[in-house]
mmCIF file of N, CA and C in Angstrom:
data_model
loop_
_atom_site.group_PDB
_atom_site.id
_atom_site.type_symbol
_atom_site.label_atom_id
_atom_site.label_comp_id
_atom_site.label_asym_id
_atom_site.label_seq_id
_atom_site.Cartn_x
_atom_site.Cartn_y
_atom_site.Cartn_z
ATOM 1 N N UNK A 4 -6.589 3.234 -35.297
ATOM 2 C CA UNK A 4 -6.389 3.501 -33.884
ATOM 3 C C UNK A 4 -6.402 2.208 -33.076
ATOM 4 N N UNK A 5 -7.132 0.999 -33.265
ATOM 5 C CA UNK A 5 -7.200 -0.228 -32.894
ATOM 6 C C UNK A 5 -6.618 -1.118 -33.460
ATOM 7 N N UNK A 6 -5.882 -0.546 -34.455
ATOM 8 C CA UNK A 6 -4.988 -2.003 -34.623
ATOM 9 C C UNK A 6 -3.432 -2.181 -34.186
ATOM 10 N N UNK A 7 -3.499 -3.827 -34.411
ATOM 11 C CA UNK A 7 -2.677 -4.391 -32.931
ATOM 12 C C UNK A 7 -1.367 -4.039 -33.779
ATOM 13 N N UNK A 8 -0.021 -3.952 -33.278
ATOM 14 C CA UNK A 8 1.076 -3.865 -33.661
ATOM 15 C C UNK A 8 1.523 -5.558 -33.579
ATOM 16 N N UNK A 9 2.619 -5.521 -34.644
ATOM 17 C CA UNK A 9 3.427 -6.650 -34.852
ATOM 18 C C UNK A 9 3.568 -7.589 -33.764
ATOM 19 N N UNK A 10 3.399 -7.242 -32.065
ATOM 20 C CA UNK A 10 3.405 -8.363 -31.748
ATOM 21 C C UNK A 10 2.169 -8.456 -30.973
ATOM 22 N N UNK A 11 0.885 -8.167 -31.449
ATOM 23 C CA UNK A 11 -0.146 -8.229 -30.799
ATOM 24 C C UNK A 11 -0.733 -7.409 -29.732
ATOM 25 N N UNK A 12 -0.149 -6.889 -29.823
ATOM 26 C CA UNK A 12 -0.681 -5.713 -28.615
ATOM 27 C C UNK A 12 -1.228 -4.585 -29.271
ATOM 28 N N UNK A 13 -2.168 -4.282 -28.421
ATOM 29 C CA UNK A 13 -2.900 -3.091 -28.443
ATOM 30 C C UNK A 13 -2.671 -1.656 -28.186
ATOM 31 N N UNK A 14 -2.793 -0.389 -28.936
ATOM 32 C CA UNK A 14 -2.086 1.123 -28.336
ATOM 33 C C UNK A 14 -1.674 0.766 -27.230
ATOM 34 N N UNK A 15 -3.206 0.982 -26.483
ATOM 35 C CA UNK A 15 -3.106 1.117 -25.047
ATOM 36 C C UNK A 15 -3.022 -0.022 -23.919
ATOM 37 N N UNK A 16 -1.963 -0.903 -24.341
ATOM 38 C CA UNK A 16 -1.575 -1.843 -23.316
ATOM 39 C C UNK A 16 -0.661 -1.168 -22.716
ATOM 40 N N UNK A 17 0.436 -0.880 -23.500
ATOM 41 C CA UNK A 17 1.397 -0.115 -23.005
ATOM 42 C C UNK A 17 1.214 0.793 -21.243
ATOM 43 N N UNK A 18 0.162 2.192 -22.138
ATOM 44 C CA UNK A 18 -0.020 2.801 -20.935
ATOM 45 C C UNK A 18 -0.869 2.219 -19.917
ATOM 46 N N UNK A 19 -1.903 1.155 -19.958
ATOM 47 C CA UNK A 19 -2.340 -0.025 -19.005
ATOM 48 C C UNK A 19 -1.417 -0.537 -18.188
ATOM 49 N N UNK A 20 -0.398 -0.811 -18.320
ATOM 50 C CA UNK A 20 0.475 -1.472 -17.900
ATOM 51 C C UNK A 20 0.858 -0.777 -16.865
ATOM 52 N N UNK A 21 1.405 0.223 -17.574
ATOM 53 C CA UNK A 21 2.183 1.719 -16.174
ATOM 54 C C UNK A 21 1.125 1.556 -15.348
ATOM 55 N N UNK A 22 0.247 2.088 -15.927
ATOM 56 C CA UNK A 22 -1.053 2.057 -15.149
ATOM 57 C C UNK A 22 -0.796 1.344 -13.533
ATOM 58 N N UNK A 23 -0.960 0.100 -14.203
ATOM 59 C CA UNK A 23 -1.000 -0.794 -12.927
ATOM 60 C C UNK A 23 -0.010 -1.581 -12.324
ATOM 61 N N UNK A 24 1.139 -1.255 -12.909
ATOM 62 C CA UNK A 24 2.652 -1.347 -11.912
ATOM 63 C C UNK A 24 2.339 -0.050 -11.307
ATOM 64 N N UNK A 25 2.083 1.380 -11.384
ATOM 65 C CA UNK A 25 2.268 2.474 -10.573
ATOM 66 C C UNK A 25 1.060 1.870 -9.327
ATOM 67 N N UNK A 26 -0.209 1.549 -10.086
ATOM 68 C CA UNK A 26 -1.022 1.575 -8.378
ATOM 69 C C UNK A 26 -0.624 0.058 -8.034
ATOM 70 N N UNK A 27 0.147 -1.093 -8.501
ATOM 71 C CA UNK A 27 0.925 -1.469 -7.614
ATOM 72 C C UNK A 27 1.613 -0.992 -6.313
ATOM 73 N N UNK A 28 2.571 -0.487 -6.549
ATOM 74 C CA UNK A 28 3.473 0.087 -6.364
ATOM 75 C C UNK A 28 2.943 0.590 -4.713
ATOM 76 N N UNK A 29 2.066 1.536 -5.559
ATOM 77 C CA UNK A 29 1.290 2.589 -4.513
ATOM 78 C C UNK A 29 0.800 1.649 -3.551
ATOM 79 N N UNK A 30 0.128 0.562 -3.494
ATOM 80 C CA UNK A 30 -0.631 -0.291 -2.679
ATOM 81 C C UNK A 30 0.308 -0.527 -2.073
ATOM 82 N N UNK A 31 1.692 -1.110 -2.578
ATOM 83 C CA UNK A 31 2.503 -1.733 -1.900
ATOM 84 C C UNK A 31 2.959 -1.248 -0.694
ATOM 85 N N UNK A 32 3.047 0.377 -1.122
ATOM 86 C CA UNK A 32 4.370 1.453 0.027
ATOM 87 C C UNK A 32 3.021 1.658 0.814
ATOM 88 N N UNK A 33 1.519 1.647 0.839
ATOM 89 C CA UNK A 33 0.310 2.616 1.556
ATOM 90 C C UNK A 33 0.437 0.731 2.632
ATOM 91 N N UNK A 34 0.736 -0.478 1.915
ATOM 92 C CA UNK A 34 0.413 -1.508 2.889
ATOM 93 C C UNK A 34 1.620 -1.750 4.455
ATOM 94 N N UNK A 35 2.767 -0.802 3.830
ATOM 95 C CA UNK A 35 3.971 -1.435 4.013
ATOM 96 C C UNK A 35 3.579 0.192 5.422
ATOM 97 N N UNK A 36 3.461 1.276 5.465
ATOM 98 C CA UNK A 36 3.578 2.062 5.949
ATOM 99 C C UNK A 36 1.888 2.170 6.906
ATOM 100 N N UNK A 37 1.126 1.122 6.451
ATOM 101 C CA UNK A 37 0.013 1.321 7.531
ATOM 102 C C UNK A 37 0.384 0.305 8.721
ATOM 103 N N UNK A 38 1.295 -0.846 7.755
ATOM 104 C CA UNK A 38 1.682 -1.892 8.837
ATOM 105 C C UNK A 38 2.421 -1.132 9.997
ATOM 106 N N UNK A 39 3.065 -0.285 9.758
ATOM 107 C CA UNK A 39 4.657 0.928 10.628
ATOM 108 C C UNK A 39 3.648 1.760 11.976
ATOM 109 N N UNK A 40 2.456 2.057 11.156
ATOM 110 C CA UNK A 40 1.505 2.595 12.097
ATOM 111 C C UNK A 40 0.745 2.165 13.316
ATOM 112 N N UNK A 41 0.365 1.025 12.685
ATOM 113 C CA UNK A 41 -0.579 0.271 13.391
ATOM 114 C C UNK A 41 0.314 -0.264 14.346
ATOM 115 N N UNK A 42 1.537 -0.996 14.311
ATOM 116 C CA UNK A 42 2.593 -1.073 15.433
ATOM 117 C C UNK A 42 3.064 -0.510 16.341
ATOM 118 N N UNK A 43 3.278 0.737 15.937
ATOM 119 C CA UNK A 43 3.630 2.161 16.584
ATOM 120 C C UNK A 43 2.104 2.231 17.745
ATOM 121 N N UNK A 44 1.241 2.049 16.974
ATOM 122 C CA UNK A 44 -0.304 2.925 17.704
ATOM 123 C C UNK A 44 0.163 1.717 18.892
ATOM 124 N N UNK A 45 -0.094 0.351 18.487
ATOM 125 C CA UNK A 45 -0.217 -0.808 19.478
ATOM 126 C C UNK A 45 0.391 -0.712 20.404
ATOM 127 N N UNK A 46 2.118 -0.186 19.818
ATOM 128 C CA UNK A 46 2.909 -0.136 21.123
ATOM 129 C C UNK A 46 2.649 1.055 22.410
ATOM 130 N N UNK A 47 2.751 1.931 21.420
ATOM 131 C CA UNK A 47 1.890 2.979 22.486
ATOM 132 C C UNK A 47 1.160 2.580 23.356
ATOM 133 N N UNK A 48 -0.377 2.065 22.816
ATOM 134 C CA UNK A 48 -1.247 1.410 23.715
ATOM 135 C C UNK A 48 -0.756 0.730 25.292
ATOM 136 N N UNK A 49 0.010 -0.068 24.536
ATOM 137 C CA UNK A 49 0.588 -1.464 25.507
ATOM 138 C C UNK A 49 1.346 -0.437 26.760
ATOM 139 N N UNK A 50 2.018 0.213 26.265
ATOM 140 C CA UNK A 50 2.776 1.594 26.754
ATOM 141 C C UNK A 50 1.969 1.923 27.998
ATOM 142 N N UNK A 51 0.721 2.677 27.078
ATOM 143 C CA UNK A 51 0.045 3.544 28.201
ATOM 144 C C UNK A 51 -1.330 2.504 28.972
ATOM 145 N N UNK A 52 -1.370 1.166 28.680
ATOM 146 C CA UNK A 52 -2.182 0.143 29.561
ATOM 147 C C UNK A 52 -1.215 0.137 30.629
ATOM 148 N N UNK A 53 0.160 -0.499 30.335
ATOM 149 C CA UNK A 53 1.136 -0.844 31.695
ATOM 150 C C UNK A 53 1.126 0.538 32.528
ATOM 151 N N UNK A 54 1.072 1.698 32.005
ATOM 152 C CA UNK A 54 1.590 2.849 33.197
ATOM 153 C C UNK A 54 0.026 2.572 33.674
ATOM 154 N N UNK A 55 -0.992 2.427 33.286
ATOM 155 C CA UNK A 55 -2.018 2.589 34.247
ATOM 156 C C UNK A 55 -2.335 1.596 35.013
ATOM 157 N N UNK A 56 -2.166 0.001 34.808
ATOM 158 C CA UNK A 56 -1.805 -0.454 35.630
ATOM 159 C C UNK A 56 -0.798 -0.948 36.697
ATOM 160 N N UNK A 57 0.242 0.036 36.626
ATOM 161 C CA UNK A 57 1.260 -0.079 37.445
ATOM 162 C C UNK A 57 0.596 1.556 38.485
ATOM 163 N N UNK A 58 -0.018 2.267 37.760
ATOM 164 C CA UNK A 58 -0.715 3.455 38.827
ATOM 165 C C UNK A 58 -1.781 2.832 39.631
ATOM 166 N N UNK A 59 -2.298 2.144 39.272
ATOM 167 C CA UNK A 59 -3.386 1.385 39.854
ATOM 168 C C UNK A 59 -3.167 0.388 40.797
ATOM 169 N N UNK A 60 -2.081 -0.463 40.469
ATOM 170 C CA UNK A 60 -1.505 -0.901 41.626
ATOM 171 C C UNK A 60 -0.555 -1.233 42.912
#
């Protein structure tokens, strides 16, 4: 069960591997889509600071 194949690798490198290209992956699209958010929220913000200070003054 532990022994290495012809070019040194182990069973379970293989599925290691997927492994961690998939939660790559995953990190990548959760970093890429919190950045989309957090912009969105900001602009909003900025949004609803100017209407209140344009009510205010």
């Amino acid at each position: 069960m532990f022994a290495h194949t012809s070019f040194g690798w182990c069973f379970w490198d293989f599925p290691s591997l997927v492994v961690l290209l998939a939660m790559a992956v995953v990190f990548a699209l959760h970093r890429v889509r919190q950045r989309r958010r957090q912009k969105s929220y900001e602009d909003e913000l900025a949004d609803r600071m100017a209407g209140d200070i344009l009510r205010k003054g």
